[in-house]
CSV table of C-alpha atoms in Angstrom, one decimal:
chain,number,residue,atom,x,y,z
A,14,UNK,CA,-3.9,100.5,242.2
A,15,UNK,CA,-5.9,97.1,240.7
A,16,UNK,CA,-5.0,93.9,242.4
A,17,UNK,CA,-6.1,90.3,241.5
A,18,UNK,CA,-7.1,87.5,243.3
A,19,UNK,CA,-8.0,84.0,241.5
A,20,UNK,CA,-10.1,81.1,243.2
A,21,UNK,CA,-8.1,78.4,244.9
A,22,UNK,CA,-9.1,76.2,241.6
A,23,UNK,CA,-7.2,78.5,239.3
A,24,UNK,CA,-7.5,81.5,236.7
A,25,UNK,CA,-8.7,78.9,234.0
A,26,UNK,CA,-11.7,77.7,236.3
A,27,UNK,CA,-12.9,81.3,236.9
A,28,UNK,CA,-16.8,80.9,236.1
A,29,UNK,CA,-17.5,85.1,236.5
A,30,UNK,CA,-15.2,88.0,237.2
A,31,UNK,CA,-16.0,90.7,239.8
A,32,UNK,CA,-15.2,94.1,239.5
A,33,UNK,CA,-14.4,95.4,243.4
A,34,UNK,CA,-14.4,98.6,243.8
A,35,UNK,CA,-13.7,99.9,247.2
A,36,UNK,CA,-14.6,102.7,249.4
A,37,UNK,CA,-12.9,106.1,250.1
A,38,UNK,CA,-10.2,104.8,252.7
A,39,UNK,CA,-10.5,101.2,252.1
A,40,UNK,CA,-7.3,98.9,251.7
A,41,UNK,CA,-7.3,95.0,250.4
A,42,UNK,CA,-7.3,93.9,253.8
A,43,UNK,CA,-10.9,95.6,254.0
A,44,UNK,CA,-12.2,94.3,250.5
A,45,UNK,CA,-10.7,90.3,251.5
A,46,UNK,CA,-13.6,89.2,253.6
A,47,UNK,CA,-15.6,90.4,250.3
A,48,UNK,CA,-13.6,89.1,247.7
A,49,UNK,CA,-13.5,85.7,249.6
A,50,UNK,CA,-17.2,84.9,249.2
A,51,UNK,CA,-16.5,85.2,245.4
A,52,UNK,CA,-13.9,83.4,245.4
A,53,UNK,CA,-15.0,80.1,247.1
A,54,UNK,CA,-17.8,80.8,244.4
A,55,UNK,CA,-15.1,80.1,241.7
A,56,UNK,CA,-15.3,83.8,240.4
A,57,UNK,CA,-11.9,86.1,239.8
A,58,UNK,CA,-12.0,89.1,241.5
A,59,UNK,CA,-10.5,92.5,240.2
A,60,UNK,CA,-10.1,94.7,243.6
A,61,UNK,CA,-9.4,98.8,243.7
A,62,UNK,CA,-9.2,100.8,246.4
A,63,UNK,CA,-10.0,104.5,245.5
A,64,UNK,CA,-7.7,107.2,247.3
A,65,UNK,CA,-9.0,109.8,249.1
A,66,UNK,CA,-9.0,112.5,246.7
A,67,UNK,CA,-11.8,110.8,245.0
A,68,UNK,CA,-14.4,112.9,247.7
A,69,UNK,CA,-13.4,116.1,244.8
A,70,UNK,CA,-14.9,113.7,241.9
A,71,UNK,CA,-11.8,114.4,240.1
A,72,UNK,CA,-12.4,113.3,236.8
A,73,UNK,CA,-8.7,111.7,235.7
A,74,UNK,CA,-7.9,109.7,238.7
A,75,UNK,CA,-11.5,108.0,238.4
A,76,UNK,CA,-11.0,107.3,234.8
A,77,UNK,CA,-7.5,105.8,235.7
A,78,UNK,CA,-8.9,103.5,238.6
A,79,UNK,CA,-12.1,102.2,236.1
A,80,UNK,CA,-10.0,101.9,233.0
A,81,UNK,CA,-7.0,99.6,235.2
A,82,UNK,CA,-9.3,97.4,236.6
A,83,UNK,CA,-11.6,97.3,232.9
A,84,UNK,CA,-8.1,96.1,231.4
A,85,UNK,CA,-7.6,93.2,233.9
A,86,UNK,CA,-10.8,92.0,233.5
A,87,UNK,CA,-10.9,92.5,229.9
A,88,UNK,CA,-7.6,90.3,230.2
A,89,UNK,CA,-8.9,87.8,232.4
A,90,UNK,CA,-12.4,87.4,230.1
A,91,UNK,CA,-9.8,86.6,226.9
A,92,UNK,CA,-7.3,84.1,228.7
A,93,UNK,CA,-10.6,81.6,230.4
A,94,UNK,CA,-12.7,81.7,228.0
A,95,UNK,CA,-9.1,80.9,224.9
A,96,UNK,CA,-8.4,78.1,227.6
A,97,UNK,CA,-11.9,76.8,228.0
A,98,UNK,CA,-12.7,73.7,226.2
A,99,UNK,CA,-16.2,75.6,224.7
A,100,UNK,CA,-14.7,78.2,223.4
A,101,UNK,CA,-18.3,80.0,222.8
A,102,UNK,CA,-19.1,80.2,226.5
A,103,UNK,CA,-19.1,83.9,227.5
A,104,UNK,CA,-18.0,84.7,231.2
A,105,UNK,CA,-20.1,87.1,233.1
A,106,UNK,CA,-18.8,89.7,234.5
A,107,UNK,CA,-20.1,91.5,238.4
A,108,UNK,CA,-19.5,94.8,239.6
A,109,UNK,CA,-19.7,94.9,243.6
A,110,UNK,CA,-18.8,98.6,244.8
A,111,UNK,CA,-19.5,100.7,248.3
A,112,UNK,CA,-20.0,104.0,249.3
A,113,UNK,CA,-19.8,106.7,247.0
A,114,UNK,CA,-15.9,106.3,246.5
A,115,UNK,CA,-16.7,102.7,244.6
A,116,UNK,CA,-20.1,104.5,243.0
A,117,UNK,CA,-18.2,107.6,241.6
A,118,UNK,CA,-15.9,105.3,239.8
A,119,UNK,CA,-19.0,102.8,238.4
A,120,UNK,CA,-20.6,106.2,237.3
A,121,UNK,CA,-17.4,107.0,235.8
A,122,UNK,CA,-17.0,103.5,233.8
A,123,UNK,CA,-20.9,104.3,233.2
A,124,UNK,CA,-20.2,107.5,230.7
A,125,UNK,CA,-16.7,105.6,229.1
A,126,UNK,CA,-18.9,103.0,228.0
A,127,UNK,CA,-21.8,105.4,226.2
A,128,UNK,CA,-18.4,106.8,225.0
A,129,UNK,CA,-17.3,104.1,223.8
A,130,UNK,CA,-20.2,102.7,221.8
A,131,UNK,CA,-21.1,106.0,220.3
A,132,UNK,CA,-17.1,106.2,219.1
A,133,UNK,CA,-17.4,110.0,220.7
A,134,UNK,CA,-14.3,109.3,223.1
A,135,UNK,CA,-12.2,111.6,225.5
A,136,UNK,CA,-8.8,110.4,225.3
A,137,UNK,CA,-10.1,106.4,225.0
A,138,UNK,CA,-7.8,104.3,223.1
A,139,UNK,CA,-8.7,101.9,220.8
A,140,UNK,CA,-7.6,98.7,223.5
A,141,UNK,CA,-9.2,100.8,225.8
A,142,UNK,CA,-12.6,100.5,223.8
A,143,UNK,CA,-12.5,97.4,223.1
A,144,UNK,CA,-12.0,96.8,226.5
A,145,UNK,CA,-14.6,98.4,227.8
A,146,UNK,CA,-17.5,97.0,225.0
A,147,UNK,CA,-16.2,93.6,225.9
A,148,UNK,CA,-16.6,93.8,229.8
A,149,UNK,CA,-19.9,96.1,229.0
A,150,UNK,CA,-21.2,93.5,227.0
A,151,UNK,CA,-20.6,90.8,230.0
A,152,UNK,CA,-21.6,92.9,232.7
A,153,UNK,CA,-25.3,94.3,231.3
A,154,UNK,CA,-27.0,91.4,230.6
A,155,UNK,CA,-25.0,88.2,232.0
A,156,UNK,CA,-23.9,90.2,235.0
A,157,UNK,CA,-25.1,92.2,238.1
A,158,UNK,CA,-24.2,95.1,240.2
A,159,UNK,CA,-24.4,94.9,244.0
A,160,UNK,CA,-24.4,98.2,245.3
A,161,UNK,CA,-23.3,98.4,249.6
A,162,UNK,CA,-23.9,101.6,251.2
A,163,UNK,CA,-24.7,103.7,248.1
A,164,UNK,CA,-25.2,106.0,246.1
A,165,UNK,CA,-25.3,108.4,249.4
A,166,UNK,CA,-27.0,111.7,247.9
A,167,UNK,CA,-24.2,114.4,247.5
A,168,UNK,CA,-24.5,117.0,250.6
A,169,UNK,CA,-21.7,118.5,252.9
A,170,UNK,CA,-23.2,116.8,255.6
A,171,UNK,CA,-22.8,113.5,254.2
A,172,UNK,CA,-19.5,114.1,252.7
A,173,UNK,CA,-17.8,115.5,256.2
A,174,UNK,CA,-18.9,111.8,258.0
A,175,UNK,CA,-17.8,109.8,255.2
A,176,UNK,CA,-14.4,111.9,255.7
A,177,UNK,CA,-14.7,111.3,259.5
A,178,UNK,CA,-14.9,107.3,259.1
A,179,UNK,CA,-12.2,107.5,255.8
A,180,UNK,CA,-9.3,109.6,257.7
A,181,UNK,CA,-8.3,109.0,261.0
A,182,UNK,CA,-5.3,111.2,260.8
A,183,UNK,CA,-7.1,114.2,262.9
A,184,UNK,CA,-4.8,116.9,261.4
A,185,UNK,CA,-5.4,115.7,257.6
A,186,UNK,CA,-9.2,115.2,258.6
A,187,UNK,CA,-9.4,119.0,259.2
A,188,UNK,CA,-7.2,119.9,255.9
A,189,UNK,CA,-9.5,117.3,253.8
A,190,UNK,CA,-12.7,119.2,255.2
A,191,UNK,CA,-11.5,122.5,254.8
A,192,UNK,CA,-10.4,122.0,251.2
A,193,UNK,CA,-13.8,120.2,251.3
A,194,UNK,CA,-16.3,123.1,251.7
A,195,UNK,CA,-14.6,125.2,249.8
A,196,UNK,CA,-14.6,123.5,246.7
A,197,UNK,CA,-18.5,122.3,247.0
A,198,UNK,CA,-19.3,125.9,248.0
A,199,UNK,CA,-17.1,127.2,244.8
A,200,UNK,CA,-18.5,124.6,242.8
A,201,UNK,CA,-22.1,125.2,243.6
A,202,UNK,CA,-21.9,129.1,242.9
A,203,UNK,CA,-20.1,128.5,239.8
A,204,UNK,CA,-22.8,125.7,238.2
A,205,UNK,CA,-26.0,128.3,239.4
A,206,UNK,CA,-24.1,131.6,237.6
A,207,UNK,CA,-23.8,129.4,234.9
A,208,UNK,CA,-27.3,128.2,234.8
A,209,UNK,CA,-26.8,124.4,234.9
A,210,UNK,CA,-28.0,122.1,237.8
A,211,UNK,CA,-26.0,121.8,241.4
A,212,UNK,CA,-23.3,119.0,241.2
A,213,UNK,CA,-25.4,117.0,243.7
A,214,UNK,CA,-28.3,116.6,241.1
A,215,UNK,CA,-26.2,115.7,238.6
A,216,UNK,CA,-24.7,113.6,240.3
A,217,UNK,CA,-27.8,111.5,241.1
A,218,UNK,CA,-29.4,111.8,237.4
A,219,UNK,CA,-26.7,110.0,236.2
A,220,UNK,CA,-27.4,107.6,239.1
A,221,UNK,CA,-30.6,107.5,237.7
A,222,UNK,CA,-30.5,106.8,234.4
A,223,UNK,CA,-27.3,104.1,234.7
A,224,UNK,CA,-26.9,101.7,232.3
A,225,UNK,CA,-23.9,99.6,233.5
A,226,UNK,CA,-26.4,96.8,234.4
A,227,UNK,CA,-29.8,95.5,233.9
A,228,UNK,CA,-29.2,93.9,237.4
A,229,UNK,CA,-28.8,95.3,240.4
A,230,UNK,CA,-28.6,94.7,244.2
A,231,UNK,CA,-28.5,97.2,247.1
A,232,UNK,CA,-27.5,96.3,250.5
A,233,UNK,CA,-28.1,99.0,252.6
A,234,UNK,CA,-28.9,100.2,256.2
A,235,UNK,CA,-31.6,103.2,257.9
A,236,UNK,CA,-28.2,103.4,260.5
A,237,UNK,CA,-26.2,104.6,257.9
A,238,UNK,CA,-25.3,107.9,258.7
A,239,UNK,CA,-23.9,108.6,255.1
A,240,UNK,CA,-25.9,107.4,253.0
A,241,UNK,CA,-29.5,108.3,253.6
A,242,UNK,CA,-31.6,105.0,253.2
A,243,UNK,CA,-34.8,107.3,252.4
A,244,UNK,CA,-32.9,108.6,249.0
A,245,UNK,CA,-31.9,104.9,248.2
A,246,UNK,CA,-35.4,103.5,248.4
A,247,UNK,CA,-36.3,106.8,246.6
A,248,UNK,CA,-34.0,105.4,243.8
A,249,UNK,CA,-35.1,101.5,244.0
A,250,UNK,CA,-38.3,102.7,243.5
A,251,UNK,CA,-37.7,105.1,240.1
A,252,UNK,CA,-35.1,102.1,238.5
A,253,UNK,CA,-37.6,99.5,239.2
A,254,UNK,CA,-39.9,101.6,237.5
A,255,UNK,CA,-37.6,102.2,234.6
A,256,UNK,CA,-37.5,98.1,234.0
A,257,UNK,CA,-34.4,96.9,236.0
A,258,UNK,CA,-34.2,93.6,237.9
A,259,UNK,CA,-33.7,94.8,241.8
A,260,UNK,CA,-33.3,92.8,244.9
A,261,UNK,CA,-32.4,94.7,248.2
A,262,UNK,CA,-31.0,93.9,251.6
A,263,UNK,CA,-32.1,96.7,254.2
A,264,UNK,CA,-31.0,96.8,257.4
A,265,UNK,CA,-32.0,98.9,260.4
A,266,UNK,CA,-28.4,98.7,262.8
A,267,UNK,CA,-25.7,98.5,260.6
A,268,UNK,CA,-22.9,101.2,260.3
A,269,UNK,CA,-21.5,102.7,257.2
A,270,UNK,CA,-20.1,99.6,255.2
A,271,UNK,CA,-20.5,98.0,258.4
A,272,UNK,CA,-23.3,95.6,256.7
A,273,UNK,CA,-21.0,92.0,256.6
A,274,UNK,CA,-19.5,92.4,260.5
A,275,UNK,CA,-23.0,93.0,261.7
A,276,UNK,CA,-24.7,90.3,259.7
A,277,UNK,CA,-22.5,88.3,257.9
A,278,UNK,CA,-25.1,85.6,257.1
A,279,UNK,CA,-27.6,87.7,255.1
A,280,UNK,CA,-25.0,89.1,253.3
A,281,UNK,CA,-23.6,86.1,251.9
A,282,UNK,CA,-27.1,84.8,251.1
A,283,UNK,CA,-27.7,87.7,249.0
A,284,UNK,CA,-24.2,87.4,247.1
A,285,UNK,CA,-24.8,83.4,246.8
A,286,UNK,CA,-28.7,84.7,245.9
A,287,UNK,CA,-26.9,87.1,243.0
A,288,UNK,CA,-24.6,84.1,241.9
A,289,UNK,CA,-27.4,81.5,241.7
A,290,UNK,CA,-28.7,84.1,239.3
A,291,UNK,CA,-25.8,84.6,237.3
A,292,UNK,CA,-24.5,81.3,236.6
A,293,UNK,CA,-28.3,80.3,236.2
A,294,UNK,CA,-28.7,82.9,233.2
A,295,UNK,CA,-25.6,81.4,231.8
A,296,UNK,CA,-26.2,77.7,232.2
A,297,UNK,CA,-29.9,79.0,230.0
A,298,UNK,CA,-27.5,81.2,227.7
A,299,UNK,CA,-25.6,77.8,226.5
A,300,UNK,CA,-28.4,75.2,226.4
A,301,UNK,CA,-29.7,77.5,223.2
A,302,UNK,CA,-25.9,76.9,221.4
């Protein structure tokens, strides 16, 4: 489920961890070419690749992807930062995720963290709590999230093409679709007769009103056919409003998660651009020890 991959230099050198988290269909020969611009960055990477059944937002298997890879990095936070020779240095901590398979596991960690710091938890343990205020506080301030192809605004449309480019089995493409529309029809009728707000628009107020990270970075694309660029400037535009830090990277011919093959250049500009950031904060942060 959560894989780990260290810099060349070693675990103990690790000067950030990333949180990777995939999208729907991805494998770890997808998220390499990512996690390798970290890496030569000196950061620790955390990789997890959500399965497919994530499209039905179920809310277990999410929690179980977020809470695996919020353990390693938990784990990888206390082991550098014991070994390093300053042993108040604090080692930020990145969340890079695509698509809505990575974003519906960020919204997820999103809501374990309010959880966890108002000690109102669903099934939370107390490692897991710890866990997550530790790599909370890490990731909010000293971090950044880099958002690629996402949030794509919840709609059947949407959904059946990011099923098209996530299955090619043709047979299980159909099933997946099927099952599909009739859970977001069910779903829908079910939320109006009970007088609360369409999954969809749920969906994206949480998107809204985030607080995972003060920082945040959306590479995305007006080719995209799943995630409608209009709805993601829509969004830059209300969380710039609310106060966060946002620097994007919009492209006008780039597939899907397609963004590095079609311009590999930019994109490692604007992950050496969120770095330079990063490490800048902290090199600040320990001047005023």
């Amino acid at each position: 489920m959560t894989n780990v991959r260290y810099p060349s230099s070693s675990q103990a050198k690790s000067k950030a961890v990333v949180l990777m988290f995939g999208w729907i269909g991805s494998t770890l020969k997808h998220l390499q070419k990512y996690a390798d611009l970290y890496l030569k960055k000196d950061c620790a990477v955390v990789i997890s690749c959500p399965p497919v059944t994530s499209l039905f937002q179920l809310e277990g298997p999410l929690r179980s992807h977020a809470l695996s890879s919020i353990k390693e990095t938990a784990r990888i936070l206390r082991e550098v930062e014991l070994g390093s020779a300053n042993h108040s240095a604090e080692i930020p901590v990145l969340i890079h995720y695509f698509s809505n398979g990575g974003a519906f596991i960020a919204e997820v960690l999103d809501r374990m963290i309010k959880e966890a710091k108002s000690e109102i938890s669903t099934g939370l343990t107390k490692e897991d709590i710890e866990n997550l205020l530790l790599v909370s506080k890490r990731l909010y301030s000293q971090g950044y999230e880099v958002v690629d192809s996402a949030p794509a605004y919840l709609g059947i449309d949407s959904a059946r093409n990011a099923i098209h480019a996530a299955v090619p089995n043709t047979v299980i493409r159909i099933i997946i679709k099927t099952m599909l529309r009739i859970s977001w029809h069910s779903t829908t009728a079910l939320f109006f007769l009970q007088g609360k707000k369409a999954p969809d628009k749920q969906f994206w107020d949480r998107v809204l009103l985030t607080e995972l990270c003060s920082r945040q970075a959306f590479i995305y694309s007006t080719a995209d056919n799943v995630t409608d660029a209009c709805k993601v400037d829509e969004l830059v535009k209300e969380r710039s409003a609310r106060g966060v830090d946002i620097i994007c990277s919009k492209f006008d011919d780039s597939p899907h998660v397609m963004h590095i093959r079609k311009h590999p250049n930019e994109y490692e500009a604007m992950v050496t651009r969120v770095l330079d950031k990063v490490f800048q904060n902290c090199v600040e942060d320990r001047s005023k020890l």
